[in-house]
Short mmCIF file of C-alpha atoms and ligand atoms in Angstrom, two decimals:
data_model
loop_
_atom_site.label_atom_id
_atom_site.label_comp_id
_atom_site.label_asym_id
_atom_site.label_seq_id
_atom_site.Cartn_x
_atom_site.Cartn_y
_atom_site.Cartn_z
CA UNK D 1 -5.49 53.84 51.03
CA UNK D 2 -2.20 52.43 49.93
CA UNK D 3 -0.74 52.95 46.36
CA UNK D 4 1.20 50.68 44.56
CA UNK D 5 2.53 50.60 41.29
CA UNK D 6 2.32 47.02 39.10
CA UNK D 7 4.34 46.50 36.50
CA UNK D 8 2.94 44.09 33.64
CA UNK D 9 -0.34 44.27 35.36
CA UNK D 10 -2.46 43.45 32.53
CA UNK D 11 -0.98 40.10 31.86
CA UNK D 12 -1.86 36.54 33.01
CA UNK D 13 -0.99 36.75 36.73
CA UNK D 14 -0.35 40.58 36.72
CA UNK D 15 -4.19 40.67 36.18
CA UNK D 16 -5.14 38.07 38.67
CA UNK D 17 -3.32 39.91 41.07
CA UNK D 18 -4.93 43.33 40.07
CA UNK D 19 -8.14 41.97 41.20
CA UNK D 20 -6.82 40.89 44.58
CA UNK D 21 -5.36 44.30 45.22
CA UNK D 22 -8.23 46.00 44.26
CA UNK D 23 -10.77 43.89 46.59
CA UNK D 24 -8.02 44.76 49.33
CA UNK D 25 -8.72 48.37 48.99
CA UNK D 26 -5.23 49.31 46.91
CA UNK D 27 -5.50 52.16 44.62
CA UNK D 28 -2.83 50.70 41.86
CA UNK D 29 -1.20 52.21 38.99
CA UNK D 30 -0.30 49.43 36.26
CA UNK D 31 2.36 49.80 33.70
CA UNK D 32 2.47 47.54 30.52
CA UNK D 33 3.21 47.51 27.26
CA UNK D 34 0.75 45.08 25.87
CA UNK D 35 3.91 43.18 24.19
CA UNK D 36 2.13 39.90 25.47
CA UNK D 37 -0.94 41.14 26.91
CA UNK D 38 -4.09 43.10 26.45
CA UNK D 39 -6.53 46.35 28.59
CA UNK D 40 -9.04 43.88 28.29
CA UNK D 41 -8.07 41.64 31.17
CA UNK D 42 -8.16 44.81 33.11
CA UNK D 43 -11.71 45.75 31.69
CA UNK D 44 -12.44 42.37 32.90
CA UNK D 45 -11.46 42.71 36.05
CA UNK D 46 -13.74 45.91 37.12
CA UNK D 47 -16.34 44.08 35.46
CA UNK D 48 -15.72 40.93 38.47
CA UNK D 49 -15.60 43.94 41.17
CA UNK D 50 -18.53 45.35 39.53
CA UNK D 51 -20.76 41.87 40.26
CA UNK D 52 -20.59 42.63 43.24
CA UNK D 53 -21.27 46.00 43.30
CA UNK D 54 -17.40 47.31 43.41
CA UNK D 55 -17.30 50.07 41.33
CA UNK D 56 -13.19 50.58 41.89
CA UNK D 57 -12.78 51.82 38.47
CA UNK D 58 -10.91 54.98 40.21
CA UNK D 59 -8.68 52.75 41.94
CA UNK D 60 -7.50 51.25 38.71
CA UNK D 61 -4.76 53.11 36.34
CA UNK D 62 -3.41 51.71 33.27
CA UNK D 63 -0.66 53.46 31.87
CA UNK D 64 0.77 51.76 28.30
CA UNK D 65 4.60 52.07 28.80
CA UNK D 66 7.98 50.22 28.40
CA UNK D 67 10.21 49.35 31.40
CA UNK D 68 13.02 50.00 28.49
CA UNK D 69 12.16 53.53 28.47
CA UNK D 70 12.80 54.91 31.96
CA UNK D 71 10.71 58.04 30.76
CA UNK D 72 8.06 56.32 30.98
CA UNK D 73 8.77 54.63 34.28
CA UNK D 74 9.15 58.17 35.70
CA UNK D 75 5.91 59.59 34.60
CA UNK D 76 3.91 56.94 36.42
CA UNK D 77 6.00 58.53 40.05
CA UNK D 78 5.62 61.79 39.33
CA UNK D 79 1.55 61.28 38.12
CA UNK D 80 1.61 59.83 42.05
CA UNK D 81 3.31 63.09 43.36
CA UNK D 82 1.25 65.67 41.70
CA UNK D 83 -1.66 63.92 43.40
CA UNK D 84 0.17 63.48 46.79
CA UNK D 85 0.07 59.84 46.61
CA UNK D 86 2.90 57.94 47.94
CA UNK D 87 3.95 54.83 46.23
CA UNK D 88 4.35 52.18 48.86
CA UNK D 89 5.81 50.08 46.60
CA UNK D 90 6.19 48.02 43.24
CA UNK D 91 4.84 44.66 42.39
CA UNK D 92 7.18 43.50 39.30
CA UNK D 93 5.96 41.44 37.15
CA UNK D 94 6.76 42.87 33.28
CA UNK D 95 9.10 40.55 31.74
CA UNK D 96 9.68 37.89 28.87
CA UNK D 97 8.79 34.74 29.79
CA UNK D 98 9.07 32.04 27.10
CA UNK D 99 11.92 29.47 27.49
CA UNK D 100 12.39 29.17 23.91
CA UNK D 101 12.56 32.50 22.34
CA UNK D 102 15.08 33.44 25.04
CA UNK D 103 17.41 31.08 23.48
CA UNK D 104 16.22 32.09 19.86
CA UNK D 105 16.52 35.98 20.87
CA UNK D 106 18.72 36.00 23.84
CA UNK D 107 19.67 39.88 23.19
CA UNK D 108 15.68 41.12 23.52
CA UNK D 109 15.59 38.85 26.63
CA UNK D 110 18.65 40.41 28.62
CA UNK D 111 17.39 43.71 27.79
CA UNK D 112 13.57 43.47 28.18
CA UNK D 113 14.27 41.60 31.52
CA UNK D 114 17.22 43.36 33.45
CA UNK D 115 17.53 46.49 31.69
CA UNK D 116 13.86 46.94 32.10
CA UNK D 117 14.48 45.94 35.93
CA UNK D 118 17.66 48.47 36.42
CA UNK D 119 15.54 51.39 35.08
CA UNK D 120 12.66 50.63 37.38
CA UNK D 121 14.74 49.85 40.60
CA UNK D 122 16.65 53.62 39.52
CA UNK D 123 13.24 55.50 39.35
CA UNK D 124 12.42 53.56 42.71
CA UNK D 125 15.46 55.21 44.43
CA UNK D 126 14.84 58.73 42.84
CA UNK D 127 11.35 58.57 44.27
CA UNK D 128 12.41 57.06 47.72
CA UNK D 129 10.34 54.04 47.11
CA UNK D 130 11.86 50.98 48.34
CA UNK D 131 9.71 48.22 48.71
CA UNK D 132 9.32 45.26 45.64
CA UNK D 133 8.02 42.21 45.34
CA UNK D 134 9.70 40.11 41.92
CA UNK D 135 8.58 37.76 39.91
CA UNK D 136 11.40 35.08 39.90
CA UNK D 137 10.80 31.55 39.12
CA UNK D 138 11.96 27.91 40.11
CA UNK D 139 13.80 27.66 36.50
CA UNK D 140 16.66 29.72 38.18
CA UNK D 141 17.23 26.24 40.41
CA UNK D 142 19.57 22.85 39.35
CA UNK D 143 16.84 20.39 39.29
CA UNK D 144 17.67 17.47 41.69
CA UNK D 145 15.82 14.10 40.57
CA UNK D 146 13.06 13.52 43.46
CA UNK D 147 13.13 16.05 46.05
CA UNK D 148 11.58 18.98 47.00
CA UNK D 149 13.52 22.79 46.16
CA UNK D 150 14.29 24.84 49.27
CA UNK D 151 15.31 28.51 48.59
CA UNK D 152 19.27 27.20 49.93
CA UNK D 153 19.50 24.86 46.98
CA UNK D 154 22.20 25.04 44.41
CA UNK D 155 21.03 27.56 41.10
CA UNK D 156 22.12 27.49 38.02
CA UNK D 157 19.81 27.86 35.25
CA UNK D 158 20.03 26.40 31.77
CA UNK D 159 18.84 29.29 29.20
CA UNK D 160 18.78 33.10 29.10
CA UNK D 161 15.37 33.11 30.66
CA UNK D 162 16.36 31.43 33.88
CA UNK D 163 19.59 33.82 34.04
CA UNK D 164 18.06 37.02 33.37
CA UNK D 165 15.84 35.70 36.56
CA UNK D 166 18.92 35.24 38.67
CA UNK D 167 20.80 37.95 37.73
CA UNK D 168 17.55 40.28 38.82
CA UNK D 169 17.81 38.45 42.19
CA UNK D 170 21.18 39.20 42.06
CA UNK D 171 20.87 42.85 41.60
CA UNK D 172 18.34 43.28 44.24
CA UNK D 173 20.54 41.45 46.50
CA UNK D 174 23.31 44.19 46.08
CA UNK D 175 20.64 46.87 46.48
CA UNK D 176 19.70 45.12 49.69
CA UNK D 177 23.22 44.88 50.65
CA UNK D 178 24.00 48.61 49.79
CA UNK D 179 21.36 50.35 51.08
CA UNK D 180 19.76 48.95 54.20
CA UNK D 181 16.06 50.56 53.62
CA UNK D 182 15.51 48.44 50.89
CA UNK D 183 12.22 46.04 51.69
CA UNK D 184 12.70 42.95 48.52
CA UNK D 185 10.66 40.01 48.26
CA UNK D 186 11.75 37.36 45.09
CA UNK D 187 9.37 35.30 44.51
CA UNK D 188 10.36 32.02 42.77
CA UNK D 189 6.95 30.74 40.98
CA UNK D 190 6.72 27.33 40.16
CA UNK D 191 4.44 26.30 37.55
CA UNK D 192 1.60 28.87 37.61
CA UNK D 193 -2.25 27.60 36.20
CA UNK D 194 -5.69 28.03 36.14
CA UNK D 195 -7.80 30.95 35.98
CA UNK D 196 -9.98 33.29 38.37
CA UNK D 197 -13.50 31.01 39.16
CA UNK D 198 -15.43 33.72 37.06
CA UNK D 199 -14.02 32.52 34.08
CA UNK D 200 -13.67 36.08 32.69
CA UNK D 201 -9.90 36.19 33.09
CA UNK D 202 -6.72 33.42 32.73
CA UNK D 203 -4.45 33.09 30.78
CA UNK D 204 -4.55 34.18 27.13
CA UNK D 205 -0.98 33.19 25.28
CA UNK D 206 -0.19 35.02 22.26
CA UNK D 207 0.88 32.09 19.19
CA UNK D 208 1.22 28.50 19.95
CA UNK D 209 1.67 27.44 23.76
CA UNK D 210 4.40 25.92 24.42
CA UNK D 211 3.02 25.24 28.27
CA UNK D 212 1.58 22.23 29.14
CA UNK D 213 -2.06 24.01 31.23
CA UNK D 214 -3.07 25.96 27.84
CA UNK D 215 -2.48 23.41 25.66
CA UNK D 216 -4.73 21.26 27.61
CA UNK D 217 -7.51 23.15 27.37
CA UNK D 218 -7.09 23.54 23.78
CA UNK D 219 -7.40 20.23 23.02
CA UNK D 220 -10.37 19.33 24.95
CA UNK D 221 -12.15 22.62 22.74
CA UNK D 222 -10.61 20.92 20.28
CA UNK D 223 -8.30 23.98 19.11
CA UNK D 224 -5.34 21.76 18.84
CA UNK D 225 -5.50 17.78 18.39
CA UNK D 226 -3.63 16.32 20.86
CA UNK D 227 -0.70 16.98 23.48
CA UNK D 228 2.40 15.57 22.58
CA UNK D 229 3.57 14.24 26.10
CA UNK D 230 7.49 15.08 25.92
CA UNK D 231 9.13 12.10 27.35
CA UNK D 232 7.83 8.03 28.76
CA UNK D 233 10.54 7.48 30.03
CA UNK D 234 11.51 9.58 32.97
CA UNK D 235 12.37 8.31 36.37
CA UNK D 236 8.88 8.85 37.90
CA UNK D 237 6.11 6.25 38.92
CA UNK D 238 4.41 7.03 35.30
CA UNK D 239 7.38 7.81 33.06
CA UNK D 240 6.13 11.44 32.71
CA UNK D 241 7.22 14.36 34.33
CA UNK D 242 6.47 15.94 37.28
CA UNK D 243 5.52 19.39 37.99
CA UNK D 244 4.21 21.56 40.89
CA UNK D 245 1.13 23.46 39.58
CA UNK D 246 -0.34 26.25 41.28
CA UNK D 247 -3.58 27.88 40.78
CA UNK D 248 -3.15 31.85 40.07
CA UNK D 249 -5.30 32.88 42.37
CA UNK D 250 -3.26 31.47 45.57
CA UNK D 251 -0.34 32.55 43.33
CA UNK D 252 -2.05 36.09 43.80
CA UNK D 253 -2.53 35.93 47.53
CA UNK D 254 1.19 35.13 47.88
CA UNK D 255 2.21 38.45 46.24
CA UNK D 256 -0.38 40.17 48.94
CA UNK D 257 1.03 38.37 51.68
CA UNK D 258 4.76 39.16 50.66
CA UNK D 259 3.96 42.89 50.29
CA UNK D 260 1.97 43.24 53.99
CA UNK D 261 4.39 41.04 55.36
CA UNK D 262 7.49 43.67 53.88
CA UNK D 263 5.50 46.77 54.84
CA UNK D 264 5.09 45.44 58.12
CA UNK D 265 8.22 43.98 58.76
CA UNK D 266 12.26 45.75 58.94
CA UNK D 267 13.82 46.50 55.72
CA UNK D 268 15.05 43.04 54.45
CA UNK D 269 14.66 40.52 51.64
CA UNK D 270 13.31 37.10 51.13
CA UNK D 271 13.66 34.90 48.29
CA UNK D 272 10.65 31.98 48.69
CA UNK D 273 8.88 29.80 46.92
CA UNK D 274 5.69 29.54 45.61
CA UNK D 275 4.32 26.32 44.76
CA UNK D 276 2.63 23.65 46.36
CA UNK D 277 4.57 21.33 47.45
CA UNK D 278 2.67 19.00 45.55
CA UNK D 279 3.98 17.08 42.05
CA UNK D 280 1.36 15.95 39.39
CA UNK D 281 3.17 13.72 36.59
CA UNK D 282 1.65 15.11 32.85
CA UNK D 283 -0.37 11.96 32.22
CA UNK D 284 -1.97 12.84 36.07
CA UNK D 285 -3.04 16.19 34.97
CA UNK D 286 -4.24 14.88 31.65
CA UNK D 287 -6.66 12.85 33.56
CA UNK D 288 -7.70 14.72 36.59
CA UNK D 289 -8.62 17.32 33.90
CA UNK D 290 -10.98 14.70 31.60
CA UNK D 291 -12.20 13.71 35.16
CA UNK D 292 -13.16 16.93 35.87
CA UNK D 293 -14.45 18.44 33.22
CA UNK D 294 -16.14 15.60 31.40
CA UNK D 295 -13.93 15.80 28.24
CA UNK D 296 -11.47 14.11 26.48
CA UNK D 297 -8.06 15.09 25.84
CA UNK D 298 -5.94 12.83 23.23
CA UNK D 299 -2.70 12.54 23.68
CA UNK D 300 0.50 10.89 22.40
CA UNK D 301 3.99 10.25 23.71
CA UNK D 302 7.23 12.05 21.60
CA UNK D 303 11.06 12.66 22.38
CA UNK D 304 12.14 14.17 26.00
CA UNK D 305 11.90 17.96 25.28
CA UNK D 306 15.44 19.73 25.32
CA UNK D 307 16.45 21.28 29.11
CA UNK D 308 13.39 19.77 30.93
CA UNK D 309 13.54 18.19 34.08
CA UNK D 310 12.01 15.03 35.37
CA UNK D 311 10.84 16.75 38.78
CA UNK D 312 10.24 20.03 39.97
CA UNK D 313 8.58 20.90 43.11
CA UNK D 314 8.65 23.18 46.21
CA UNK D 315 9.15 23.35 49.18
CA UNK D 316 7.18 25.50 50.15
CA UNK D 317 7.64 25.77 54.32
CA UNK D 318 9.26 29.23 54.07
CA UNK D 319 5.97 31.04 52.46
CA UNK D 320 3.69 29.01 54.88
CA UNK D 321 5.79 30.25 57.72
CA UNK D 322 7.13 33.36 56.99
CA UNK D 323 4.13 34.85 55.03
CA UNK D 324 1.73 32.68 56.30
CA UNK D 325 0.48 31.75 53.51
CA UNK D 326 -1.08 28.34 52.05
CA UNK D 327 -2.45 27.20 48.50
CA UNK D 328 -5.81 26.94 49.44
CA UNK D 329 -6.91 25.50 45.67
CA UNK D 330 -6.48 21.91 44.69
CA UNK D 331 -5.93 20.69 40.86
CA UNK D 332 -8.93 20.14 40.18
CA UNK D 333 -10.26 23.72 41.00
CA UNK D 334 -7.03 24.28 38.63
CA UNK D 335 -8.62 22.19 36.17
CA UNK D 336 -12.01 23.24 36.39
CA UNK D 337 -11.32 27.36 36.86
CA UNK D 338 -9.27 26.92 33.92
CA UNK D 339 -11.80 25.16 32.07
CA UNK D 340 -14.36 27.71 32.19
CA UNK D 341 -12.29 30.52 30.86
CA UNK D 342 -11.41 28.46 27.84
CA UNK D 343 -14.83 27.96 27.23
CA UNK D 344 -16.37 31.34 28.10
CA UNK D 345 -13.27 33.03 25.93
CA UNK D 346 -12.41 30.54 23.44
CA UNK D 347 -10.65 33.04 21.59
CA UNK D 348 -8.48 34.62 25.04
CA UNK D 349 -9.61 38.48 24.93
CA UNK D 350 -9.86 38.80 21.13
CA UNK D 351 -13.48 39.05 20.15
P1 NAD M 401 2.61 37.59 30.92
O1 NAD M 401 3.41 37.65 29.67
O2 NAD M 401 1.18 37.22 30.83
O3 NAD M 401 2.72 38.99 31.69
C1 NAD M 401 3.86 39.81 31.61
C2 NAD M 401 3.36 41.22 31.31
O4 NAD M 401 4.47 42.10 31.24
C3 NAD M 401 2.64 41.30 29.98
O5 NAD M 401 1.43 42.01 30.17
C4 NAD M 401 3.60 42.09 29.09
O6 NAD M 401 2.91 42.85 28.12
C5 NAD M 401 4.32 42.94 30.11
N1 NAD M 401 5.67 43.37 29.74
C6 NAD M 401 6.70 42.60 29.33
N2 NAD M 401 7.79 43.36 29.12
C7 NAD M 401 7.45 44.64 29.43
C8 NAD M 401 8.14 45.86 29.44
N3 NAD M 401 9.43 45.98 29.07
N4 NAD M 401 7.48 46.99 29.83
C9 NAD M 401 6.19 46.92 30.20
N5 NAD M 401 5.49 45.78 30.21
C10 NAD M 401 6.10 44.66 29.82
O7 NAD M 401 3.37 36.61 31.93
P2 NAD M 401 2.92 36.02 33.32
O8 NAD M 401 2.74 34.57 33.17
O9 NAD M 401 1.84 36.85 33.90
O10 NAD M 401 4.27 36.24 34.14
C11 NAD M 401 4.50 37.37 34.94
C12 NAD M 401 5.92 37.32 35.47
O11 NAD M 401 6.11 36.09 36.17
C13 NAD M 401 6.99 37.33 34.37
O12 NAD M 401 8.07 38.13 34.81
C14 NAD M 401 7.42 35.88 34.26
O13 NAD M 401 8.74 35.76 33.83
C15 NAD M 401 7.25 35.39 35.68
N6 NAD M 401 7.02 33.94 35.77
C16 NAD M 401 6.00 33.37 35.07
C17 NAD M 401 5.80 31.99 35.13
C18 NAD M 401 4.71 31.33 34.33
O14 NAD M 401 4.80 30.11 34.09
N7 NAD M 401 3.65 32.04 33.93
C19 NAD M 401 6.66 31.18 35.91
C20 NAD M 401 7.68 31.80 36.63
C21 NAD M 401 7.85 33.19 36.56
N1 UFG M 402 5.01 19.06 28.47
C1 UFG M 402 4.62 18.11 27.57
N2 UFG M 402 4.13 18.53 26.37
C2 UFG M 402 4.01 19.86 26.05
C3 UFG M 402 4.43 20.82 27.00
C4 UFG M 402 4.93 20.38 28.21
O1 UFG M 402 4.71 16.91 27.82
O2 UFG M 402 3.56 20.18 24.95
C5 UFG M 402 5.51 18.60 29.78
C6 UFG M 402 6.93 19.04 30.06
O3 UFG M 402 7.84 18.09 29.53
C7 UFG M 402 6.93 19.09 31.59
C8 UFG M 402 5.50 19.54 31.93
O4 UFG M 402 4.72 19.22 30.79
O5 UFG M 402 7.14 17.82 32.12
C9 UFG M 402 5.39 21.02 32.22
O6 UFG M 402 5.94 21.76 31.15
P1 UFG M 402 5.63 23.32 30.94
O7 UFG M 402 6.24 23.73 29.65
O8 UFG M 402 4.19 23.60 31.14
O9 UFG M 402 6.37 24.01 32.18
P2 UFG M 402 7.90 23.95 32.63
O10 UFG M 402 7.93 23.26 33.95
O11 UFG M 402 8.77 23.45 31.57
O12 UFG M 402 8.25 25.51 32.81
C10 UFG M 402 7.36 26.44 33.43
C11 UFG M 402 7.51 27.79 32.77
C12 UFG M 402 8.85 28.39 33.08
C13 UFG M 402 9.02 28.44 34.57
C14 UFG M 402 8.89 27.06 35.14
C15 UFG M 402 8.98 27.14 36.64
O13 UFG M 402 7.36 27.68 31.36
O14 UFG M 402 8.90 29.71 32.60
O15 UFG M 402 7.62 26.49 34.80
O16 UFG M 402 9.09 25.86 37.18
F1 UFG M 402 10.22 28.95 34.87
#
């Protein structure tokens, strides 16, 4: 039985992941501070195991820290020692994630983000554990009007978010460098949707979306009145823009794939994508989901949004050949997954 440590594990794909590890046989020891999250997605996700007559809730530790405190970082690794269990390694997901607050707050972003990243990779070295798997993201790329992003292209992000990304990347690169044991996989998300098929987890936003998926679904439970569709006027075959959504779940399975493929694999590190390959303009998701689902979702057309993009999309041949790894979910499972957690939770994980 292997044990890893997650960091942000109770949030939206931290949680999805959980579940994955868990049905893999990982005994995992989550970290989070609940800044953007909450124990019930984890509650949630022994209750999935539990339908099928998992009972894993041994396997499953949730430990209410702060990256920013490297205290508590260092009491999860010793917890593991006292109890002779080895960390294999660190799935890193605990970060700030909003676009605009990181310009609004840029100081809470740098330090949430790398500080909280330097303290974790220094407690990884004290406790010989070398072997993470990052959540980066396709914001840290230079958009280029119609094509697909390999992992070669040009980067250069356009707000604090998207640099705090890089500069992570760049920091494990110089680990890499330094010390040849280290085993790194980046993983640059693209636009990450949906919900697990139970409908009992997905994603639960604290405040107003600013996301395109959850806002969807809001409208069509009639939460919020319509999307505003940032820009007509793009240069795509609709006007709208186009993104590369990928359902959680095979987001999931690529983290699982990364971390066999590093603990199977020489000490090294990757830096792949994780999309689809696959754009879907705004006024195409609109519909697929009223398609799906049987609803309506009113929209209206407004001003480009500051710092968007009219295309973003992966290429995604170095995951399907170096991890072996495929999105097996289309967007209308997207749709519909998503769909039914909205409705079974129409509140998120608030009662
Ligand atoms: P999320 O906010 O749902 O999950 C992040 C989790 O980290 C939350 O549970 C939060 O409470 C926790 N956290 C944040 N800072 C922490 C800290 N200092 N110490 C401990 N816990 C902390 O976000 P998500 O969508 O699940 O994203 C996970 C990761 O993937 C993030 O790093 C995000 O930047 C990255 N990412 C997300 C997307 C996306 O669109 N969702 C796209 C690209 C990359
Ligand atoms: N959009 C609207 N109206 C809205 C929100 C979004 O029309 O109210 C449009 C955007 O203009 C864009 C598309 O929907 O064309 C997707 O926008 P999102 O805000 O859902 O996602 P982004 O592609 O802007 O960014 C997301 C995450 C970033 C991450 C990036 C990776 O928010 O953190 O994907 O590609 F880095």
């Amino acid at each position: 039985m292997s044990t890893i440590i997650v960091t942000g594990g109770a949030g939206f794909i931290g949680s999805h992941t959980c579940l994955l590890l868990l049905e893999r046989g990982y005994e995992i020891f989550v970290i989070d501070s609940f800044c953007n999250s909450s124990a019930k997605s984890l509650e949630k996700v022994l209750m999935i195991l539990l339908r099928f007559n998992n009972d894993l809730k041994d396997k499953l530790h949730l430990i209410k820290g702060d990256l920013k405190n490297i205290s508590d970082i260092e009491k999860i690794f010793k917890n593991c020692l006292k109890q002779f269990k080895k960390v294999e390694g660190v799935i890193h997901f605990a970060g700030l994630k909003s676009v605009f607050d990181s310009v609004m707050d840029p100081l809470s972003y740098w330090e949430n983000n790398v500080i909280g990243t330097i303290n974790l990779l220094k407690v990884m070295e004290k406790y010989d554990c070398r072997t993470i798997v990052f959540s980066s993201s396709a914001t840290v790329y230079k958009a280029k009007s119609d094509k697909l992003l390999t992992e070669g292209d040009f980067c250069e992000p356009v707000n604090p978010y998207g640099f705090t990304k890089l500069t992570i990347e760049r920091i494990l690169s110089d680990l890499n460098k330094n010390n040849d044991q280290w085993r790194i996989a980046s993983l640059r998300y693209f636009n990450p949707v949906g919900a697990h098929e139970s409908g009992l987890i997905g994603e639960d936003p604290t405040g107003k979306p600013n996301n395109i998926y959850p806002q969807i679904t809001r409208v069509a439970i009639g939460k919020l009145p319509e999307i505003k569709i940032f820009g007509s006027d793009w240069p795509t075959h609709d006007g709208t823009g186009i993104r590369d959504y990928i359902h959680v779940i095979d987001l999931a399975e690529g983290h699982l794939c990364a971390l066999e493929y590093l603990s199977n694999q020489k000490p090294q590190m990757l830096t792949i994508n994780l999309g689809t390959g696959k754009g879907t303009s705004v006024l195409e998701f609109i519909k697929i989901f009223e398609n799906t689902n049987k609803v309506k979702v009113p929209f209206s057309f407004h001003e480009r949004r500051q710092g968007d993009n009219a295309f973003v999309v992966a290429d995604n041949s170095l995951a399907k050949s170096i991890l072996d790894w495929k999105p097996k979910r289309n967007i209308e499972d997207i749709c519909r997954d998503g769909w039914k957690w909205q409705l079974q939770n129409p509140n998120g994980y608030s009662e």
